Short mmCIF file of C-alpha atoms in Angstrom, two decimals:
data_model
loop_
_atom_site.label_atom_id
_atom_site.label_comp_id
_atom_site.label_asym_id
_atom_site.label_seq_id
_atom_site.Cartn_x
_atom_site.Cartn_y
_atom_site.Cartn_z
CA ARG Z 28 -63.14 48.33 123.19
CA GLY Z 29 -59.52 46.42 124.76
CA PRO Z 30 -58.95 44.82 121.56
CA LEU Z 31 -59.44 47.47 118.88
CA ASP Z 32 -57.35 49.19 121.45
CA VAL Z 33 -54.44 46.41 121.32
CA GLY Z 34 -54.81 46.49 117.66
CA THR Z 35 -55.06 50.20 117.11
CA SER Z 36 -51.94 50.46 118.77
CA ILE Z 37 -50.33 47.85 116.81
CA LEU Z 38 -50.47 49.78 114.49
CA ILE Z 39 -49.83 52.78 115.15
CA LEU Z 40 -46.75 51.95 116.92
CA LEU Z 41 -46.34 50.84 113.73
CA ASN Z 42 -46.81 53.30 111.22
CA ILE Z 43 -43.70 55.47 113.14
CA PRO Z 44 -41.37 53.41 110.39
CA LEU Z 45 -42.81 53.68 107.62
CA MET Z 46 -43.40 57.66 107.25
CA ILE Z 47 -40.25 57.66 108.41
CA ALA Z 48 -39.25 55.19 105.74
CA SER Z 49 -41.66 57.51 103.46
CA VAL Z 50 -40.07 60.22 104.56
CA GLU Z 51 -36.54 58.67 104.04
CA PHE Z 52 -37.67 57.97 100.18
CA SER Z 53 -38.80 60.91 99.65
CA GLY Z 54 -34.73 62.27 100.13
CA TYR Z 55 -33.33 60.00 98.87
CA SER Z 56 -35.40 60.57 95.37
CA ILE Z 57 -34.60 64.11 95.06
CA GLY Z 58 -30.84 63.52 96.97
CA VAL Z 59 -30.65 61.44 93.80
CA SER Z 60 -32.25 63.25 90.98
CA ALA Z 61 -30.45 66.50 91.74
CA GLY Z 62 -27.47 65.41 91.76
CA PHE Z 63 -26.11 65.07 95.41
CA LEU Z 64 -26.35 61.67 95.27
CA ALA Z 65 -24.51 59.37 93.18
CA GLY Z 66 -26.51 56.50 94.55
CA GLN Z 67 -28.97 55.11 91.22
CA PRO Z 68 -33.22 56.16 92.08
CA LEU Z 69 -35.18 53.01 94.27
CA PRO Z 70 -37.37 50.92 91.77
CA ASP Z 71 -40.48 52.22 91.23
CA TYR Z 72 -42.21 49.55 93.01
CA VAL Z 73 -40.83 51.04 96.45
CA ALA Z 74 -42.71 54.12 96.06
CA PHE Z 75 -46.27 52.17 94.87
CA VAL Z 76 -45.38 49.76 98.33
CA LEU Z 77 -44.78 52.91 100.49
CA LEU Z 78 -48.08 54.10 99.33
CA VAL Z 79 -50.17 50.88 99.46
CA LEU Z 80 -48.62 50.59 103.75
CA GLU Z 81 -49.89 54.87 103.73
CA HIS Z 82 -53.22 54.30 102.25
CA SER Z 83 -54.04 50.97 105.02
CA PHE Z 84 -53.43 52.45 108.18
CA ASN Z 85 -55.12 55.19 106.91
CA ALA Z 86 -58.08 53.11 105.98
CA PHE Z 87 -57.75 51.26 109.08
CA PHE Z 88 -58.12 54.36 111.70
CA VAL Z 89 -60.94 55.93 110.09
CA ALA Z 90 -62.88 52.65 110.51
CA GLU Z 91 -61.00 52.52 113.98
CA LEU Z 92 -62.87 56.23 113.94
CA LEU Z 93 -66.16 55.71 112.98
CA ILE Z 94 -66.56 52.27 114.38
CA ARG Z 95 -65.62 54.07 117.80
CA ILE Z 96 -68.07 57.69 116.60
CA VAL Z 97 -70.97 54.03 115.88
CA VAL Z 98 -70.35 52.47 119.10
CA PHE Z 99 -69.89 54.98 122.03
CA ARG Z 100 -72.18 57.99 120.27
CA ARG Z 101 -71.91 61.37 123.02
CA ARG Z 102 -69.36 59.45 125.09
CA PHE Z 103 -66.73 59.42 121.88
CA LEU Z 104 -65.70 62.36 123.05
CA LEU Z 105 -67.66 63.18 126.02
CA ASP Z 106 -66.23 61.97 129.65
CA GLY Z 107 -69.01 60.76 132.79
CA HIS Z 108 -68.81 64.66 134.24
CA GLY Z 109 -69.91 65.81 130.24
CA ARG Z 110 -66.67 67.56 129.83
CA VAL Z 111 -65.04 67.28 126.56
CA LEU Z 112 -62.12 64.48 126.36
CA LYS Z 113 -58.94 66.44 124.89
CA TYR Z 114 -57.02 63.59 123.43
CA THR Z 115 -59.75 61.58 121.42
CA LEU Z 116 -60.59 65.42 119.67
CA PHE Z 117 -56.65 66.11 118.83
CA ASP Z 118 -57.00 62.50 117.62
CA THR Z 119 -60.13 62.48 115.43
CA PHE Z 120 -58.02 66.00 114.39
CA LEU Z 121 -55.06 64.14 112.73
CA ILE Z 122 -57.40 61.16 111.32
CA CYS Z 123 -58.88 63.53 109.52
CA ILE Z 124 -55.89 65.60 108.33
CA THR Z 125 -53.57 63.15 107.78
CA ALA Z 126 -56.85 61.15 105.03
CA ALA Z 127 -57.11 64.62 103.97
CA ASP Z 128 -53.84 64.43 102.73
CA LEU Z 129 -53.41 61.64 101.44
CA TYR Z 130 -56.79 60.68 99.48
CA LEU Z 131 -57.49 64.87 98.29
CA SER Z 132 -53.77 65.35 97.56
CA GLY Z 133 -53.35 62.18 95.82
CA SER Z 134 -56.06 63.13 93.61
CA GLY Z 135 -54.38 65.49 91.49
CA LEU Z 136 -57.00 68.44 92.51
CA LYS Z 137 -53.94 71.25 92.46
CA LEU Z 138 -55.49 73.29 96.18
CA ASP Z 139 -52.35 75.40 97.58
CA MET Z 140 -55.14 75.08 100.51
CA LEU Z 141 -53.87 71.37 100.38
CA ARG Z 142 -50.13 72.14 101.30
CA PRO Z 143 -50.57 72.79 104.78
CA LEU Z 144 -51.36 69.53 105.22
CA ARG Z 145 -48.02 68.67 104.04
CA PHE Z 146 -46.50 70.44 107.29
CA LEU Z 147 -48.79 69.18 109.27
CA ARG Z 148 -47.60 64.88 108.94
CA PRO Z 149 -45.11 65.13 111.27
CA LEU Z 150 -47.82 65.86 113.76
CA ARG Z 151 -49.48 62.11 113.35
CA THR Z 152 -45.79 60.94 115.63
CA LEU Z 153 -47.96 62.07 118.95
CA ARG Z 154 -50.36 59.77 118.11
CA ALA Z 155 -47.49 57.56 119.80
CA LEU Z 156 -48.85 59.04 122.84
CA ARG Z 157 -52.20 56.90 123.35
CA VAL Z 158 -49.84 53.79 123.44
CA PHE Z 159 -46.91 55.16 126.25
CA GLY Z 160 -50.11 56.87 127.81
CA ALA Z 161 -51.41 52.92 128.45
CA LEU Z 162 -47.55 51.27 129.62
CA ARG Z 163 -46.99 53.94 131.57
CA VAL Z 164 -49.92 52.48 134.01
CA LEU Z 165 -48.12 48.85 133.67
CA VAL Z 166 -44.80 50.18 134.31
CA ASN Z 167 -45.64 52.29 136.59
CA SER Z 168 -44.59 50.44 140.11
CA VAL Z 169 -41.73 49.09 139.04
CA PHE Z 170 -39.97 51.71 137.82
CA ALA Z 171 -40.88 54.82 140.13
CA SER Z 172 -37.38 56.80 139.43
CA PHE Z 173 -36.48 55.65 136.21
CA LEU Z 174 -39.76 57.02 134.74
CA ALA Z 175 -39.45 60.35 135.22
CA MET Z 176 -35.88 59.84 132.82
CA PHE Z 177 -37.66 57.79 130.47
CA TRP Z 178 -40.68 59.62 129.47
CA SER Z 179 -39.00 62.97 128.64
CA MET Z 180 -36.26 61.46 127.04
CA MET Z 181 -39.23 60.07 125.36
CA LEU Z 182 -41.29 63.43 124.54
CA LEU Z 183 -37.82 65.11 123.64
CA THR Z 184 -37.18 61.71 120.80
CA ILE Z 185 -40.97 62.67 119.73
CA VAL Z 186 -40.36 66.40 119.52
CA MET Z 187 -36.68 66.60 117.75
CA LEU Z 188 -38.77 64.19 115.14
CA MET Z 189 -41.17 66.32 114.60
CA ALA Z 190 -39.17 69.03 114.03
CA ALA Z 191 -36.85 66.77 112.28
CA LEU Z 192 -39.65 65.40 109.51
CA TYR Z 193 -40.95 68.85 108.77
CA LEU Z 194 -37.47 70.53 107.81
CA CYS Z 195 -37.22 67.51 105.93
CA ILE Z 196 -40.58 68.28 104.37
CA SER Z 197 -40.45 71.87 103.59
CA LEU Z 198 -36.91 72.16 102.48
CA SER Z 199 -37.32 69.53 99.55
CA PRO Z 200 -38.63 71.82 96.91
CA ALA Z 201 -35.64 73.72 98.13
CA ILE Z 202 -33.25 71.81 97.19
CA ALA Z 203 -34.94 70.93 94.37
CA ASP Z 204 -34.80 74.57 93.23
CA GLU Z 205 -31.67 75.40 90.59
CA SER Z 206 -32.88 78.72 91.36
CA LEU Z 207 -30.54 78.89 94.41
CA ASP Z 208 -26.98 78.17 94.67
CA LEU Z 209 -25.50 75.28 94.73
CA GLU Z 210 -24.03 75.43 97.85
CA THR Z 211 -26.17 76.35 99.69
CA ARG Z 212 -28.56 73.06 98.03
CA THR Z 213 -25.80 71.19 98.76
CA TRP Z 214 -25.39 72.14 102.34
CA ILE Z 215 -29.39 71.98 102.72
CA PHE Z 216 -29.56 68.69 101.67
CA ASN Z 217 -26.88 67.98 103.79
CA MET Z 218 -28.32 68.88 107.21
CA TYR Z 219 -31.24 68.22 106.22
CA GLY Z 220 -31.99 66.25 102.71
CA THR Z 221 -33.42 63.01 103.72
CA THR Z 222 -34.97 61.57 107.23
CA ALA Z 223 -31.57 60.65 108.55
CA ARG Z 224 -29.58 63.65 107.70
CA SER Z 225 -33.06 65.93 109.14
CA PHE Z 226 -32.84 64.15 112.36
CA SER Z 227 -29.01 64.30 112.85
CA SER Z 228 -29.08 67.68 112.43
CA VAL Z 229 -32.02 68.27 114.90
CA PHE Z 230 -30.25 65.85 117.58
CA GLU Z 231 -26.84 68.09 117.42
CA LEU Z 232 -28.97 71.71 117.28
CA THR Z 233 -30.62 70.12 120.34
CA PHE Z 234 -27.86 69.10 122.19
CA SER Z 235 -24.46 70.05 121.57
CA GLY Z 236 -25.74 74.13 121.50
CA GLY Z 237 -24.17 75.68 118.42
CA TRP Z 238 -27.80 75.92 117.78
CA PRO Z 239 -26.51 78.97 114.97
CA GLN Z 240 -24.22 77.21 112.69
CA TYR Z 241 -27.54 74.55 112.30
CA THR Z 242 -29.53 77.64 111.36
CA ARG Z 243 -28.13 80.59 109.35
CA THR Z 244 -28.43 79.43 105.68
CA VAL Z 245 -32.25 77.94 106.04
CA VAL Z 246 -33.40 81.54 107.34
CA ASP Z 247 -30.69 83.08 105.19
CA MET Z 248 -32.15 81.57 102.38
CA GLU Z 249 -36.05 82.28 104.07
CA PRO Z 250 -36.54 84.74 107.31
CA ALA Z 251 -39.84 83.56 107.92
CA TYR Z 252 -37.79 79.89 109.50
CA PHE Z 253 -36.60 82.45 112.29
CA LEU Z 254 -39.62 82.01 113.85
CA PHE Z 255 -39.36 78.32 113.62
CA PHE Z 256 -36.07 78.23 114.96
CA GLY Z 257 -36.61 80.28 117.75
CA VAL Z 258 -39.77 78.66 118.83
CA TYR Z 259 -37.95 76.03 118.35
CA ILE Z 260 -35.09 77.63 120.83
CA ILE Z 261 -36.96 78.32 123.13
CA PHE Z 262 -39.57 76.23 124.10
CA VAL Z 263 -37.24 72.91 123.21
CA VAL Z 264 -33.18 73.91 123.77
CA PHE Z 265 -33.64 75.91 126.76
CA ALA Z 266 -37.39 75.21 128.02
CA MET Z 267 -37.56 72.10 128.01
CA PHE Z 268 -33.48 70.44 127.71
CA ARG Z 269 -31.82 73.24 130.03
#
């Protein structure tokens, strides 16, 4: 089980920059096609390489899941006391929705029920906690005084990254929607059009205290985002950070 855990941990960490690059590429392509960026469209092989890498990572994670189920059977989901291993259950859920999003959405099926899967992609960054949980045991005796702040910032960074990826993915159709006025589309792209822009905006929203200027235009365009920003501000900006 040891070598499999090590290999999986390395691939989980490598999968995070791949997902960031994929969303960045998507946002850049939309910005160029909509005229918000003056650069040239990236070559087609970039999208192909990203897709191949995403399929490769996903194939490994699915194979790892199947191996663990076959080898451990009942112990895969239950500990020695018969209690459900909640993280294993959640990890299995993430692998399943990733596979469904990648293979069903990429098959050309026009199913509305598949659209929410795109917005669950940022949850994949939570798999990194599986790696950091193991590292926590190794550094506990050395960095006892520094550990609490380090893991708090790590958790906050992962939460901000999830929020940034969600906003970038969910707002990308609005950037390309020509029925919206140009000023609104330009503002949305400048704030949330790419991974870097979106994370920068979420970082400022979280730490600056000036969150209304980062949310008002989006909420005016689509009032449903009030729920997302409300939950984020209450539970992250005030409860977790303050």
